[in-house]
mmCIF file of C-alpha atoms in Angstrom:
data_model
loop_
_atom_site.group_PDB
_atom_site.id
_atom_site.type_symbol
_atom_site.label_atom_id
_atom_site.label_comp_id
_atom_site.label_asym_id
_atom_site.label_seq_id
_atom_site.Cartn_x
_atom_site.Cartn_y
_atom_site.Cartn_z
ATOM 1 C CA UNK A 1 48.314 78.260 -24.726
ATOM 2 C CA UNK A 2 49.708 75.038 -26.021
ATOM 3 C CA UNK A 3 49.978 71.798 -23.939
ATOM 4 C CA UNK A 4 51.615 68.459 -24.867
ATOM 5 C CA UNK A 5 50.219 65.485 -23.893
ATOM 6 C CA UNK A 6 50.643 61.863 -24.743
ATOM 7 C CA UNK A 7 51.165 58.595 -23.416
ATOM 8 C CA UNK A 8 53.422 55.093 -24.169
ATOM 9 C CA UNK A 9 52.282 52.080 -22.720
ATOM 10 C CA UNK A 10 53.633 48.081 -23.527
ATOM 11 C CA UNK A 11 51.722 45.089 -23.621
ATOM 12 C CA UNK A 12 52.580 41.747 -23.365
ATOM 13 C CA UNK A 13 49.536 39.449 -25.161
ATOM 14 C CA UNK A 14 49.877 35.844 -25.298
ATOM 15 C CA UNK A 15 48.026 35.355 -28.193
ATOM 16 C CA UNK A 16 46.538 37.283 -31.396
ATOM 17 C CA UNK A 17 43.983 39.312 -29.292
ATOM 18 C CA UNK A 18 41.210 42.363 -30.390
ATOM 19 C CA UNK A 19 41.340 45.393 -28.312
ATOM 20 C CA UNK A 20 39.407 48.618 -27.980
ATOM 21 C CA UNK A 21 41.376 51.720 -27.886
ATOM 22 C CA UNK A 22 39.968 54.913 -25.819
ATOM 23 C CA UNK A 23 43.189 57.077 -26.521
ATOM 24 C CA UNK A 24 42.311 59.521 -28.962
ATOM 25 C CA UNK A 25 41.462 63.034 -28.128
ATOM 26 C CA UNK A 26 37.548 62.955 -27.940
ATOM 27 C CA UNK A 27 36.123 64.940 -31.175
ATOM 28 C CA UNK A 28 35.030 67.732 -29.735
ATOM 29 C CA UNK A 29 38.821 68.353 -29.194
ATOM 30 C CA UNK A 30 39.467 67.674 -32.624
ATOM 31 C CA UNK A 31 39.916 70.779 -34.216
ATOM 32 C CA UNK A 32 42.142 72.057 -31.188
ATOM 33 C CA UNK A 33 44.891 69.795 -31.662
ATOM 34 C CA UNK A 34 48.051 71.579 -33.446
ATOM 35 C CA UNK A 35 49.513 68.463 -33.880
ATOM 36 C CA UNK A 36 48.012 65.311 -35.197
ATOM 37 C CA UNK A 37 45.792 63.063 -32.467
ATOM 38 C CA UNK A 38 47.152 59.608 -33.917
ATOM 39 C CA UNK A 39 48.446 56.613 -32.282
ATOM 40 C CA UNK A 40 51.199 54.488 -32.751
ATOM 41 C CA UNK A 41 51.778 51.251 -33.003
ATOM 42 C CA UNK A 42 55.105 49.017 -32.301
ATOM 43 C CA UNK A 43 54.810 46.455 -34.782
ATOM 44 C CA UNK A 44 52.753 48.507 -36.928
ATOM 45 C CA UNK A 45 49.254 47.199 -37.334
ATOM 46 C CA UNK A 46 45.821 48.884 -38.519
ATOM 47 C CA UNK A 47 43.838 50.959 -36.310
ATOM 48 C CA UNK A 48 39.749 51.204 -37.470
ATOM 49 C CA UNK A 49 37.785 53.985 -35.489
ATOM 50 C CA UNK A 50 34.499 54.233 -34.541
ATOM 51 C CA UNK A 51 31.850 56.979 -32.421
ATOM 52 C CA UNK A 52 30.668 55.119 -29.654
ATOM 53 C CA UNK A 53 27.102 55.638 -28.033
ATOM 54 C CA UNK A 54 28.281 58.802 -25.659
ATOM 55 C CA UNK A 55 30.162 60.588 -28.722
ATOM 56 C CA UNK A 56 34.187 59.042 -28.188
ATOM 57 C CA UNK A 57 36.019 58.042 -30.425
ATOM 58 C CA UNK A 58 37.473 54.173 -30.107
ATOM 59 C CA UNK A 59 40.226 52.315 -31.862
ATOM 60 C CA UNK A 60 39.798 48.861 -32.831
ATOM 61 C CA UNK A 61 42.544 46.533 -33.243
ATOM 62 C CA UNK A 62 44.041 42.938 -33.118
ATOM 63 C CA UNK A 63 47.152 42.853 -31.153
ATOM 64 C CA UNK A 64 49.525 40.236 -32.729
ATOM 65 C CA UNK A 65 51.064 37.468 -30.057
ATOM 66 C CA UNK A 66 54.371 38.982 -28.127
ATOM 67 C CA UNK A 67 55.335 42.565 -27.405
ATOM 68 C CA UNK A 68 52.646 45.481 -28.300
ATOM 69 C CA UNK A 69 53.738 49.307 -27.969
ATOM 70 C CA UNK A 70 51.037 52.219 -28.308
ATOM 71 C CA UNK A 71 52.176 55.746 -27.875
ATOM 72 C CA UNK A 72 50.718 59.122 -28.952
ATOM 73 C CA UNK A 73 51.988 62.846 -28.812
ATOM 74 C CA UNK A 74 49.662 65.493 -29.647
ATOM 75 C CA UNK A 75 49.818 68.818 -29.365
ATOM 76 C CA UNK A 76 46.499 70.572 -28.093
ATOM 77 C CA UNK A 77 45.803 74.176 -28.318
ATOM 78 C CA UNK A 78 43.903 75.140 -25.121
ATOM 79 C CA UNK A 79 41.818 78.636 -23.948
ATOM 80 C CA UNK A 80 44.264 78.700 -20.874
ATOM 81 C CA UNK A 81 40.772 79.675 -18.505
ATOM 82 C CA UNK A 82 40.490 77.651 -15.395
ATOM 83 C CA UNK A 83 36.395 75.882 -15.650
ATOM 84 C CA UNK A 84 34.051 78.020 -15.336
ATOM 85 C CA UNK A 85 31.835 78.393 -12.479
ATOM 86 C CA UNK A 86 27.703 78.729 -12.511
ATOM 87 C CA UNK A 87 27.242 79.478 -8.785
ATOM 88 C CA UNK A 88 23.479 80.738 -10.073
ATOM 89 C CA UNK A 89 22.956 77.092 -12.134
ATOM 90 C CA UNK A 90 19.062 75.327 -11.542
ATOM 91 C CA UNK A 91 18.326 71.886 -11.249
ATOM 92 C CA UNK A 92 16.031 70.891 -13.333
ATOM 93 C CA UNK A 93 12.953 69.055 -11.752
ATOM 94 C CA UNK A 94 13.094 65.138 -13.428
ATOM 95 C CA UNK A 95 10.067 65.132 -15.510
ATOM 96 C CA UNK A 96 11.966 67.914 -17.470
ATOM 97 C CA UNK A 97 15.470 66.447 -17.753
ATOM 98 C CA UNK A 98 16.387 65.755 -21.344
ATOM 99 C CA UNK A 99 15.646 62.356 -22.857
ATOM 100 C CA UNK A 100 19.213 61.735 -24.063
ATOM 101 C CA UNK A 101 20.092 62.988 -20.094
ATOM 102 C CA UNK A 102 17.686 60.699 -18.262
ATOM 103 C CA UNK A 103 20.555 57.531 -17.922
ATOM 104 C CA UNK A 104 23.025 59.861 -16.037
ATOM 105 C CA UNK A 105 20.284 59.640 -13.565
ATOM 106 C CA UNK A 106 20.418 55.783 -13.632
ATOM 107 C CA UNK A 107 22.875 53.126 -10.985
ATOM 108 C CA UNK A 108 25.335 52.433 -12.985
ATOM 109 C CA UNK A 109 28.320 49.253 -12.610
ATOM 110 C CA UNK A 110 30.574 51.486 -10.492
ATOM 111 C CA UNK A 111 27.724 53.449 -8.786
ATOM 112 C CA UNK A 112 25.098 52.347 -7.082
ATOM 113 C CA UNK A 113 22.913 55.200 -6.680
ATOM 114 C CA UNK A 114 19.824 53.087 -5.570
ATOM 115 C CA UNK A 115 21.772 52.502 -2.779
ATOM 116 C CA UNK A 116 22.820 55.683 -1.785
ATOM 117 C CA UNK A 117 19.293 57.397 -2.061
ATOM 118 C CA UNK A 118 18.990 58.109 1.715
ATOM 119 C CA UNK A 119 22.279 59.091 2.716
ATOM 120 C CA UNK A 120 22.772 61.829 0.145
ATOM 121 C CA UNK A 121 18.881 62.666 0.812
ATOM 122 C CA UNK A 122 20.041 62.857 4.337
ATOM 123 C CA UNK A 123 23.341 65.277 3.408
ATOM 124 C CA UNK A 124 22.679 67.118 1.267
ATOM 125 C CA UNK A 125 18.691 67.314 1.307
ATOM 126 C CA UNK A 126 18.785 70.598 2.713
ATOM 127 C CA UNK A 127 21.517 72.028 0.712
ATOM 128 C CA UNK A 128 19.987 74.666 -2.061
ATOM 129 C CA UNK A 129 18.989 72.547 -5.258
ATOM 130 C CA UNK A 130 21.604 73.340 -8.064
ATOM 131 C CA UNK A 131 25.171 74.502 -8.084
ATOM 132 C CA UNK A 132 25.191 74.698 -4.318
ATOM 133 C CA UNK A 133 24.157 71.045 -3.640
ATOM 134 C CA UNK A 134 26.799 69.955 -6.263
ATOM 135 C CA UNK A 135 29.171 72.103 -4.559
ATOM 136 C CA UNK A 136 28.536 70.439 -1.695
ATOM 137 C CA UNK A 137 28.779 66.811 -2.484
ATOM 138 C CA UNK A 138 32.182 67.766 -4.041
ATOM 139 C CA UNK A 139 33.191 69.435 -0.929
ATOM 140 C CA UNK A 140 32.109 65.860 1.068
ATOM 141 C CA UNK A 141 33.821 63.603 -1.563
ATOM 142 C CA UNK A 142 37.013 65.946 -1.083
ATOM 143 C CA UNK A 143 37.159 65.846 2.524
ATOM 144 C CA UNK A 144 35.835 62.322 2.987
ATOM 145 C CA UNK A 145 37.686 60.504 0.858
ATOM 146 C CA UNK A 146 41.892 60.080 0.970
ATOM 147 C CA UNK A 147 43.718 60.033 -1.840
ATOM 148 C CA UNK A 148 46.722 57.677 -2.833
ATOM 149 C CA UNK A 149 47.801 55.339 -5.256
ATOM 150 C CA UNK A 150 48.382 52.101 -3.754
ATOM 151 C CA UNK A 151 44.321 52.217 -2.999
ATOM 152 C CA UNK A 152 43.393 51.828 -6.987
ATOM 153 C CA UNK A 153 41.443 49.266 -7.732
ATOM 154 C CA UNK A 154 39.717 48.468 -10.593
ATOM 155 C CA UNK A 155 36.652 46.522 -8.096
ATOM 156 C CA UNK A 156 36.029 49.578 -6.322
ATOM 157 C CA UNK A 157 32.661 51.166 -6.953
ATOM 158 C CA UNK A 158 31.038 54.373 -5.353
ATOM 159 C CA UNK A 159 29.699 52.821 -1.843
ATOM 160 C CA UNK A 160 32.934 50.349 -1.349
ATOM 161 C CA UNK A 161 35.179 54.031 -1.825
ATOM 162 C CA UNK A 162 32.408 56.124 0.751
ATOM 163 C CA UNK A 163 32.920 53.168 3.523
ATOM 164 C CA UNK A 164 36.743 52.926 3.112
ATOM 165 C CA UNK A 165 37.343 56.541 2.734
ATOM 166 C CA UNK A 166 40.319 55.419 -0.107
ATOM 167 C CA UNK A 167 40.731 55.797 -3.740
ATOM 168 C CA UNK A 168 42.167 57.476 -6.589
ATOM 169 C CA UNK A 169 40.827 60.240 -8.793
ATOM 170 C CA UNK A 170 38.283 57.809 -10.310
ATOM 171 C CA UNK A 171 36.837 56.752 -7.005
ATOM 172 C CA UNK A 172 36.491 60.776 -5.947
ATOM 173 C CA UNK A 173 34.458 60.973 -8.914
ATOM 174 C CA UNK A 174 32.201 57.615 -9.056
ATOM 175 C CA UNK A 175 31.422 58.831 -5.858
ATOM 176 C CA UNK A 176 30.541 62.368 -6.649
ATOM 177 C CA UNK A 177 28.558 61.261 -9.852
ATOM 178 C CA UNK A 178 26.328 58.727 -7.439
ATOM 179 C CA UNK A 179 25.071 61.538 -5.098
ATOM 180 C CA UNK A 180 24.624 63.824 -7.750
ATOM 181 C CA UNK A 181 22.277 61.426 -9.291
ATOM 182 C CA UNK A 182 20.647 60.043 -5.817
ATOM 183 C CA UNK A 183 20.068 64.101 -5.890
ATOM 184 C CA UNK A 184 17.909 63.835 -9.006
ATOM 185 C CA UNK A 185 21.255 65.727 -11.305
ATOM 186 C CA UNK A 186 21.845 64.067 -14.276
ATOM 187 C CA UNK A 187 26.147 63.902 -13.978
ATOM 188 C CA UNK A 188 28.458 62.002 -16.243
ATOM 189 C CA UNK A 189 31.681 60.625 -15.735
ATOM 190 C CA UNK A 190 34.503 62.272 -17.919
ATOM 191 C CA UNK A 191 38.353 61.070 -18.490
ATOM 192 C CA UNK A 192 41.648 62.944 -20.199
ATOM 193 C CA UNK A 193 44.440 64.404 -19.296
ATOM 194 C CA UNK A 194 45.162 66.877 -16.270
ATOM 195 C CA UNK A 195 48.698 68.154 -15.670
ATOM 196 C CA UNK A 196 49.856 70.334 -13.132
ATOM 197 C CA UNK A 197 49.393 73.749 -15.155
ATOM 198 C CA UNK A 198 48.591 76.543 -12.890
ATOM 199 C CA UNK A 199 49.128 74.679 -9.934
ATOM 200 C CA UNK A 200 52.111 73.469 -7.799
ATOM 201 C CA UNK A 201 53.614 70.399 -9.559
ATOM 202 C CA UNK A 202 52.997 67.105 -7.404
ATOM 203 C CA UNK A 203 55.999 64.780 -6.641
ATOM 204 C CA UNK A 204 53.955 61.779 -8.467
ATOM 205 C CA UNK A 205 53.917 59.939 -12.347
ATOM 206 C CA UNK A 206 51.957 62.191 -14.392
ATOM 207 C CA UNK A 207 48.265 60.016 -15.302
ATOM 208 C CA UNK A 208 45.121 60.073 -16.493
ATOM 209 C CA UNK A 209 42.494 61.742 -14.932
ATOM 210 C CA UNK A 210 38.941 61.877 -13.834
ATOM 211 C CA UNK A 211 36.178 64.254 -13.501
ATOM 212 C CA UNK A 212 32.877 64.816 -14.096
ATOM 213 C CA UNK A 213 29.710 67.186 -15.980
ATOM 214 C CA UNK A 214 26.500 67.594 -14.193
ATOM 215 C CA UNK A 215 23.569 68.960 -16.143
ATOM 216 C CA UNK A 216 21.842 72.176 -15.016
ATOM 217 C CA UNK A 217 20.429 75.406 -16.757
ATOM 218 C CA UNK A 218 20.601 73.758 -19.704
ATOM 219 C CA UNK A 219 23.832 72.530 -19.885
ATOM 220 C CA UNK A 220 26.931 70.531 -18.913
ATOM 221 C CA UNK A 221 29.039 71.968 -16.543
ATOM 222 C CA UNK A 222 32.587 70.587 -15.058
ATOM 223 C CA UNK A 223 33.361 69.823 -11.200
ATOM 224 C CA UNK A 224 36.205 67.513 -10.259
ATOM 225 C CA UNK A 225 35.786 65.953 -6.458
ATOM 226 C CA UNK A 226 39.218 65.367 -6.540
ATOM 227 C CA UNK A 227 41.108 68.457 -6.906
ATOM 228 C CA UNK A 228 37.957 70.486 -5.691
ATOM 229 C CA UNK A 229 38.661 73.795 -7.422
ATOM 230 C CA UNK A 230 38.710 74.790 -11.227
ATOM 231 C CA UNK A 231 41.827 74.003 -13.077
ATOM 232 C CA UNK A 232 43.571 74.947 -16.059
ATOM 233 C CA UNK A 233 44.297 72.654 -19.370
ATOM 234 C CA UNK A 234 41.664 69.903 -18.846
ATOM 235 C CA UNK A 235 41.635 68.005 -22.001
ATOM 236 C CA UNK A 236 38.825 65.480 -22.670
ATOM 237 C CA UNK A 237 38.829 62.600 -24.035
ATOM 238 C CA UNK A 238 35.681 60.653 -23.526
ATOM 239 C CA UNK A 239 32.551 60.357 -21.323
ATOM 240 C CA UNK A 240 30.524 57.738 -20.115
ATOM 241 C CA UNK A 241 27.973 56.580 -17.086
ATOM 242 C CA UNK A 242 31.117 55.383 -15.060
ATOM 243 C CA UNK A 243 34.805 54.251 -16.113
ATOM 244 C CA UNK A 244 32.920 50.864 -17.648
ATOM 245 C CA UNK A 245 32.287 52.986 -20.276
ATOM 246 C CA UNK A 246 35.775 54.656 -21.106
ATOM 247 C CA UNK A 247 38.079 52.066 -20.289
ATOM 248 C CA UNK A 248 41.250 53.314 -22.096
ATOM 249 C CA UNK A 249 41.711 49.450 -23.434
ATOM 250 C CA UNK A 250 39.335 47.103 -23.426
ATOM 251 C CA UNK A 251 41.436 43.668 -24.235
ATOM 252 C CA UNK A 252 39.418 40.382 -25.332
ATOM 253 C CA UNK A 253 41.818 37.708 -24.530
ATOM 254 C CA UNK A 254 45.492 37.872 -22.411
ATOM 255 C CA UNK A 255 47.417 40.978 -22.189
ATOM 256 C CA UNK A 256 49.720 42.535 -19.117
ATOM 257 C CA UNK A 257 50.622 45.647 -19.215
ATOM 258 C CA UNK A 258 54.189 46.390 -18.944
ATOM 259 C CA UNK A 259 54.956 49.393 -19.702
ATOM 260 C CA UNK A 260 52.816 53.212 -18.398
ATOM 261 C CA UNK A 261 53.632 56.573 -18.856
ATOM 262 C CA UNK A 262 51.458 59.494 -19.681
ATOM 263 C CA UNK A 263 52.608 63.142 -20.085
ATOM 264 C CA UNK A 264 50.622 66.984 -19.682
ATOM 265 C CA UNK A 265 52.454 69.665 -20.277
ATOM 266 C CA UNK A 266 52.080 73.310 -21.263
ATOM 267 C CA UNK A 267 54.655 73.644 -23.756
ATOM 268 C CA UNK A 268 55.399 77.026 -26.441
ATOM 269 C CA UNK A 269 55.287 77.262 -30.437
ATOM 270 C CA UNK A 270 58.930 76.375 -30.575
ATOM 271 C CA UNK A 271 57.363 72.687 -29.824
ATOM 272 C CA UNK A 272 55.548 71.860 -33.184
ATOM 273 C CA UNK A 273 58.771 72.294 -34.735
ATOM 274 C CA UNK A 274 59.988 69.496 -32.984
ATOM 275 C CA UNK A 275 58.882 65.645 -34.269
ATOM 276 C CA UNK A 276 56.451 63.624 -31.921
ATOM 277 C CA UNK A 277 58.099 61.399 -29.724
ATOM 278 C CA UNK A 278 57.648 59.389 -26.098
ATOM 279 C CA UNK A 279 58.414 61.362 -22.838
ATOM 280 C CA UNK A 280 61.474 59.605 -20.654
ATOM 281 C CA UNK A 281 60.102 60.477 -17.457
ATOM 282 C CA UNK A 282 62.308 61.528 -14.447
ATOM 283 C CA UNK A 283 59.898 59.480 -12.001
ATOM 284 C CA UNK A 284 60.030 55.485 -12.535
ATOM 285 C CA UNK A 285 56.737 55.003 -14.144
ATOM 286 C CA UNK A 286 54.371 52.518 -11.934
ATOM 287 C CA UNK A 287 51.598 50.442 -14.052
ATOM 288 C CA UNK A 288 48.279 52.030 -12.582
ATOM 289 C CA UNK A 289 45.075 50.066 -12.271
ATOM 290 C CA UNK A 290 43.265 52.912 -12.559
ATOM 291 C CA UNK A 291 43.010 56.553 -13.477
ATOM 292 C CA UNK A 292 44.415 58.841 -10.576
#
């Protein structure tokens, strides 16, 4: 299957200003994209890329004083399978976690996993180690935590979201990704796009999303504490120990953003016929703080 997906977002910066761009496709999705993963820019400037520490690609530019557009529209060839699941996954014991694994055991900004030690010892300690007990956390996240949009926040970390009960997609997952790791399971936090392929459509502006990868048997496996159940068309683009780590701009110096719409959609062949250009969305577009 083929999906579409993109994004055009406006800035207003008061003054010449670097940024860091996390917008590109993450390299492992490189060779899947039908058409090309490249950003544009309204003036034109440069763009300079770089591989970060956890494998993403990032832009690097200098936004000139006034008015600054960045859109994209790729097209992404995708397997069209739902994630897979590995109800007979093992936790591995910590002494034999991976090196380059150990810091997804590690507190992070936006989770606090010192902090949570007892109470996920105390939920989920007697849950079977492995699939199971991730299952489960995701299962408590879901039900424990309400979603909406008016509760992003770009201050809340893992224990502000479990004592509210409130967040966005984000906040389902720094939450997740804290218990996993108070559990002794290395797990990752992961952003890209998510439309609503396979599933009923939702009456809200397309976004962002959030998820995350635990480590077990060997290898990195998907759960989302959000949406709770495998989905179709997930397309990464970068990973990190919490959304510190794949802010999709970092600015250094004044900028407002004006201007947010993102679009996931599966679309046929007769679409790379067709030149790239921004989605005019039927829903007003808000300006999120925050992945949803």
């Amino acid at each position: 299957m083929l999906i579409r997906a993109g994004f055009d977002m406006a800035f207003d910066v008061a003054a010449a200003t670097p940024m860091l761009l996390m917008l590109f496709l993450h390299p492992s999705r490189g060779a899947t994209a039908r058409r090309p993963d490249k950003i544009t820019t309204e003036p034109y400037i440069p763009i300079t890329t770089y591989i970060d520490a956890f494998g993403n690609q990032v832009g690097r530019i200098v936004a000139p004083a006034g008015r600054l557009r960045l859109w994209n529209d790729v097209i992404i060839e995708d397997s069209g399978q739902p994630d897979s699941i590995a109800a007979d996954a093992v936790q591995h014991p910590v002494d034999e976690v991976p090196d380059d694994c150990v810091q997804f055991l590690l507190p992070s900004r936006y989770c606090e996993v010192d902090r949570m030690v007892q109470m996920a010892w105390d939920l989920f300690g007697r849950t079977p180690p492995g699939w199971a007990r991730v299952q489960a956390i995701c299962d408590w996240a879901h039900s424990h935590v309400e979603f909406g949009y008016s509760y992003a926040s770009t201050s809340n970390t893992a224990m502000s979201v479990c004592e509210s009960g409130k967040g966005v997609c984000r906040d389902f997952t720094h939450l997740a990704v804290a218990l996993c790791r108070a559990m002794n399971i290395p797990a990752r936090y992961v952003t890209g796009y998510l439309g609503d392929i396979g599933v009923p459509p939702v009456p809200y502006p397309m976004d962002f999303s959030a998820w995350f990868e635990v480590y077990l048997s060997g290898r990195w496996h998907t759960f989302d504490a959000r949406h709770n159940k495998p989905r179709i068309g997930r397309v990464l683009m970068a990973r990190g120990r919490d959304a510190v780590d794949v802010a999709l701009t970092t600015s250094f110096g004044s900028t407002n953003l004006q201007k947010f719409v993102v679009w996931t959609d599966e679309v046929g062949e007769n679409a790379l016929s067709k030149p790239p250009a921004p989605v005019v969305p039927t829903i007003p577009p808000s300006a999120p703080a925050a992945s949803g």
